């Protein structure tokens, strides 16, 4: 429980500091609140390039943010193979 509270605190800091991770969390949360059904937000129809542009970060920053969020158990995503 303490580790989850600390994670939320850290993510709130990232959002407030407007870091690439914070921007990613904020965008995903907004998309989820608008489109998420049954706890699922399906972004299969959107490319990394488009999502990164919407967020205002680089493709690499987006990939790092998504990997971090997955490692923390916040999201599940499948990286696109090139």
Tab-separated table of N, CA and C in Angstrom:
chain	number	residue	atom	x	y	z
A	1	UNK	N	0.829	-1.195	0.000
A	1	UNK	CA	0.000	0.000	0.000
A	1	UNK	C	0.871	1.255	0.000
A	2	UNK	N	1.898	1.256	0.805
A	2	UNK	CA	2.775	2.422	0.890
A	2	UNK	C	3.479	2.664	-0.438
A	3	UNK	N	3.904	1.585	-1.099
A	3	UNK	CA	4.598	1.762	-2.376
A	3	UNK	C	3.662	2.333	-3.436
A	4	UNK	N	2.372	1.966	-3.421
A	4	UNK	CA	1.410	2.515	-4.385
A	4	UNK	C	1.143	3.987	-4.104
A	5	UNK	N	1.047	4.348	-2.840
A	5	UNK	CA	0.861	5.762	-2.486
A	5	UNK	C	2.085	6.565	-2.923
A	6	UNK	N	3.276	6.015	-2.699
A	6	UNK	CA	4.499	6.705	-3.136
A	6	UNK	C	4.545	6.841	-4.650
A	7	UNK	N	4.093	5.820	-5.366
A	7	UNK	CA	4.051	5.887	-6.825
A	7	UNK	C	3.102	6.992	-7.267
A	8	UNK	N	1.930	7.068	-6.667
A	8	UNK	CA	0.978	8.127	-7.030
A	8	UNK	C	1.554	9.505	-6.713
A	9	UNK	N	2.245	9.619	-5.593
A	9	UNK	CA	2.891	10.887	-5.241
A	9	UNK	C	3.920	11.261	-6.296
A	10	UNK	N	4.728	10.274	-6.704
A	10	UNK	CA	5.756	10.530	-7.714
A	10	UNK	C	5.143	10.923	-9.055
A	11	UNK	N	4.057	10.258	-9.431
A	11	UNK	CA	3.401	10.594	-10.694
A	11	UNK	C	2.772	11.986	-10.635
A	12	UNK	N	2.206	12.337	-9.501
A	12	UNK	CA	1.669	13.697	-9.346
A	12	UNK	C	2.778	14.746	-9.467
A	13	UNK	N	3.950	14.450	-8.915
A	13	UNK	CA	5.092	15.346	-9.063
A	13	UNK	C	5.457	15.498	-10.533
A	14	UNK	N	5.495	14.372	-11.272
A	14	UNK	CA	5.837	14.398	-12.696
A	14	UNK	C	4.826	15.229	-13.484
A	15	UNK	N	3.550	15.099	-13.136
A	15	UNK	CA	2.512	15.889	-13.807
A	15	UNK	C	2.724	17.367	-13.529
A	16	UNK	N	2.950	17.702	-12.276
A	16	UNK	CA	3.132	19.111	-11.902
A	16	UNK	C	4.389	19.699	-12.526
A	17	UNK	N	5.460	18.904	-12.621
A	17	UNK	CA	6.717	19.365	-13.209
A	17	UNK	C	6.649	19.388	-14.735
A	18	UNK	N	5.570	18.858	-15.318
A	18	UNK	CA	5.351	18.849	-16.760
A	18	UNK	C	6.460	18.119	-17.517
A	19	UNK	N	6.907	17.005	-16.929
A	19	UNK	CA	7.927	16.177	-17.563
A	19	UNK	C	7.268	15.324	-18.656
A	20	UNK	N	8.067	14.706	-19.522
A	20	UNK	CA	7.463	13.815	-20.522
A	20	UNK	C	6.591	12.725	-19.893
A	21	UNK	N	7.042	12.141	-18.786
A	21	UNK	CA	6.230	11.143	-18.095
A	21	UNK	C	4.937	11.770	-17.591
A	22	UNK	N	5.033	12.936	-16.983
A	22	UNK	CA	3.851	13.627	-16.475
A	22	UNK	C	2.865	13.972	-17.581
A	23	UNK	N	3.390	14.435	-18.717
A	23	UNK	CA	2.530	14.752	-19.862
A	23	UNK	C	1.836	13.500	-20.385
A	24	UNK	N	2.564	12.381	-20.409
A	24	UNK	CA	1.989	11.119	-20.875
A	24	UNK	C	0.881	10.662	-19.938
A	25	UNK	N	1.139	10.697	-18.638
A	25	UNK	CA	0.130	10.295	-17.652
A	25	UNK	C	-1.111	11.165	-17.791
A	26	UNK	N	-0.912	12.465	-17.920
A	26	UNK	CA	-2.039	13.391	-18.026
A	26	UNK	C	-2.869	13.109	-19.282
A	27	UNK	N	-2.206	12.881	-20.417
A	27	UNK	CA	-2.926	12.604	-21.662
A	27	UNK	C	-3.686	11.275	-21.563
A	28	UNK	N	-3.014	10.240	-21.060
A	28	UNK	CA	-3.677	8.943	-20.942
A	28	UNK	C	-4.874	9.010	-19.989
A	29	UNK	N	-4.717	9.735	-18.903
A	29	UNK	CA	-5.822	9.882	-17.955
A	29	UNK	C	-6.997	10.616	-18.603
A	30	UNK	N	-6.704	11.695	-19.328
A	30	UNK	CA	-7.770	12.440	-20.009
A	30	UNK	C	-8.462	11.579	-21.058
A	31	UNK	N	-7.683	10.831	-21.835
A	31	UNK	CA	-8.278	9.940	-22.834
A	31	UNK	C	-9.135	8.869	-22.163
A	32	UNK	N	-8.634	8.323	-21.069
A	32	UNK	CA	-9.380	7.300	-20.349
A	32	UNK	C	-10.698	7.852	-19.819
A	33	UNK	N	-10.657	9.050	-19.259
A	33	UNK	CA	-11.871	9.646	-18.706
A	33	UNK	C	-12.901	9.933	-19.797
A	34	UNK	N	-12.434	10.240	-21.009
A	34	UNK	CA	-13.345	10.522	-22.121
A	34	UNK	C	-13.805	9.263	-22.845
A	35	UNK	N	-12.915	8.296	-22.975
A	35	UNK	CA	-13.187	7.155	-23.842
A	35	UNK	C	-13.176	5.798	-23.151
A	36	UNK	N	-12.605	5.709	-21.969
A	36	UNK	CA	-12.427	4.409	-21.324
A	36	UNK	C	-13.744	3.773	-20.916
A	37	UNK	N	-13.888	2.519	-21.268
A	37	UNK	CA	-15.067	1.753	-20.869
A	37	UNK	C	-14.593	0.473	-20.190
A	38	UNK	N	-15.225	0.112	-19.114
A	38	UNK	CA	-14.882	-1.117	-18.406
A	38	UNK	C	-13.416	-1.159	-17.990
A	39	UNK	N	-12.829	-0.011	-17.696
A	39	UNK	CA	-11.437	0.030	-17.264
A	39	UNK	C	-10.430	-0.164	-18.368
A	40	UNK	N	-10.880	-0.055	-19.633
A	40	UNK	CA	-9.990	-0.291	-20.768
A	40	UNK	C	-9.991	0.919	-21.689
A	41	UNK	N	-8.812	1.338	-22.077
A	41	UNK	CA	-8.647	2.383	-23.080
A	41	UNK	C	-7.849	1.767	-24.216
A	42	UNK	N	-8.496	1.530	-25.349
A	42	UNK	CA	-7.868	0.886	-26.494
A	42	UNK	C	-7.340	1.952	-27.439
A	43	UNK	N	-6.024	2.018	-27.566
A	43	UNK	CA	-5.388	2.997	-28.448
A	43	UNK	C	-4.785	2.336	-29.683
A	44	UNK	N	-5.328	1.195	-30.081
A	44	UNK	CA	-4.793	0.481	-31.236
A	44	UNK	C	-4.837	1.311	-32.514
A	45	UNK	N	-5.780	2.218	-32.633
A	45	UNK	CA	-5.919	3.002	-33.856
A	45	UNK	C	-5.038	4.232	-33.929
A	46	UNK	N	-4.189	4.450	-32.942
A	46	UNK	CA	-3.358	5.648	-32.927
A	46	UNK	C	-1.884	5.248	-32.934
A	47	UNK	N	-1.112	5.902	-33.772
A	47	UNK	CA	0.313	5.578	-33.888
A	47	UNK	C	1.102	6.251	-32.765
A	48	UNK	N	2.288	5.698	-32.505
A	48	UNK	CA	3.207	6.325	-31.549
A	48	UNK	C	3.471	7.773	-31.959
A	49	UNK	N	3.709	7.971	-33.245
A	49	UNK	CA	4.037	9.310	-33.760
A	49	UNK	C	2.910	10.299	-33.455
A	50	UNK	N	1.679	9.894	-33.742
A	50	UNK	CA	0.533	10.772	-33.496
A	50	UNK	C	0.342	11.021	-32.005
A	51	UNK	N	0.445	9.972	-31.186
A	51	UNK	CA	0.275	10.131	-29.748
A	51	UNK	C	1.367	11.026	-29.166
A	52	UNK	N	2.613	10.811	-29.601
A	52	UNK	CA	3.719	11.660	-29.125
A	52	UNK	C	3.483	13.109	-29.514
A	53	UNK	N	3.011	13.349	-30.733
A	53	UNK	CA	2.729	14.718	-31.172
A	53	UNK	C	1.603	15.347	-30.364
A	54	UNK	N	0.554	14.563	-30.079
A	54	UNK	CA	-0.550	15.076	-29.265
A	54	UNK	C	-0.078	15.478	-27.869
A	55	UNK	N	0.816	14.679	-27.324
A	55	UNK	CA	1.324	14.936	-25.974
A	55	UNK	C	2.355	16.062	-25.989
A	56	UNK	N	3.082	16.191	-27.102
A	56	UNK	CA	4.127	17.219	-27.204
A	56	UNK	C	5.472	16.714	-26.730
A	57	UNK	N	5.733	15.430	-26.951
A	57	UNK	CA	7.009	14.826	-26.562
A	57	UNK	C	7.544	14.015	-27.737
A	58	UNK	N	8.784	13.568	-27.625
A	58	UNK	CA	9.384	12.765	-28.685
A	58	UNK	C	8.908	11.316	-28.616
A	59	UNK	N	9.110	10.604	-29.700
A	59	UNK	CA	8.761	9.175	-29.763
A	59	UNK	C	9.502	8.409	-28.671
A	60	UNK	N	10.768	8.714	-28.475
A	60	UNK	CA	11.582	8.045	-27.458
A	60	UNK	C	11.057	8.326	-26.055
A	61	UNK	N	10.705	9.580	-25.792
A	61	UNK	CA	10.156	9.939	-24.482
A	61	UNK	C	8.839	9.216	-24.230
A	62	UNK	N	8.018	9.082	-25.264
A	62	UNK	CA	6.757	8.362	-25.126
A	62	UNK	C	7.015	6.896	-24.821
A	63	UNK	N	7.922	6.298	-25.554
A	63	UNK	CA	8.229	4.883	-25.333
A	63	UNK	C	8.761	4.658	-23.919
A	64	UNK	N	9.656	5.520	-23.451
A	64	UNK	CA	10.194	5.396	-22.094
A	64	UNK	C	9.090	5.554	-21.052
A	65	UNK	N	8.189	6.499	-21.276
A	65	UNK	CA	7.086	6.728	-20.338
A	65	UNK	C	6.161	5.523	-20.283
A	66	UNK	N	5.810	4.977	-21.438
A	66	UNK	CA	4.925	3.819	-21.481
A	66	UNK	C	5.576	2.605	-20.832
A	67	UNK	N	6.865	2.422	-21.073
A	67	UNK	CA	7.573	1.300	-20.449
A	67	UNK	C	7.590	1.444	-18.933
A	68	UNK	N	7.832	2.661	-18.442
A	68	UNK	CA	7.837	2.900	-16.996
A	68	UNK	C	6.457	2.606	-16.401
A	69	UNK	N	5.416	3.113	-17.038
A	69	UNK	CA	4.062	2.895	-16.526
A	69	UNK	C	3.701	1.414	-16.539
A	70	UNK	N	4.174	0.692	-17.528
A	70	UNK	CA	3.922	-0.747	-17.571
A	70	UNK	C	4.696	-1.463	-16.464
A	71	UNK	N	5.947	-1.089	-16.251
A	71	UNK	CA	6.754	-1.704	-15.192
A	71	UNK	C	6.117	-1.484	-13.816
A	72	UNK	N	5.446	-0.351	-13.661
A	72	UNK	CA	4.807	-0.034	-12.379
A	72	UNK	C	3.421	-0.655	-12.244
A	73	UNK	N	2.948	-1.327	-13.293
A	73	UNK	CA	1.644	-1.974	-13.247
A	73	UNK	C	0.473	-1.034	-13.452
A	74	UNK	N	0.744	0.158	-13.991
A	74	UNK	CA	-0.322	1.146	-14.212
A	74	UNK	C	-1.060	0.846	-15.514
A	75	UNK	N	-0.328	0.455	-16.544
A	75	UNK	CA	-0.918	0.169	-17.848
A	75	UNK	C	-0.387	-1.149	-18.378
A	76	UNK	N	-1.068	-1.662	-19.374
A	76	UNK	CA	-0.577	-2.781	-20.163
A	76	UNK	C	-0.511	-2.278	-21.598
A	77	UNK	N	0.627	-2.466	-22.219
A	77	UNK	CA	0.733	-2.071	-23.618
A	77	UNK	C	1.674	-3.011	-24.315
A	78	UNK	N	1.499	-3.074	-25.606
A	78	UNK	CA	2.319	-3.934	-26.442
A	78	UNK	C	3.088	-3.037	-27.399
A	79	UNK	N	4.410	-2.973	-27.261
A	79	UNK	CA	5.194	-2.122	-28.156
A	79	UNK	C	5.006	-2.544	-29.610
A	80	UNK	N	4.994	-1.570	-30.478
A	80	UNK	CA	4.872	-1.822	-31.899
A	80	UNK	C	6.232	-2.254	-32.438
A	81	UNK	N	6.257	-3.376	-33.139
A	81	UNK	CA	7.514	-3.807	-33.746
A	81	UNK	C	7.697	-3.045	-35.054
A	82	UNK	N	8.943	-2.670	-35.299
A	82	UNK	CA	9.230	-1.865	-36.490
A	82	UNK	C	9.571	-2.724	-37.663
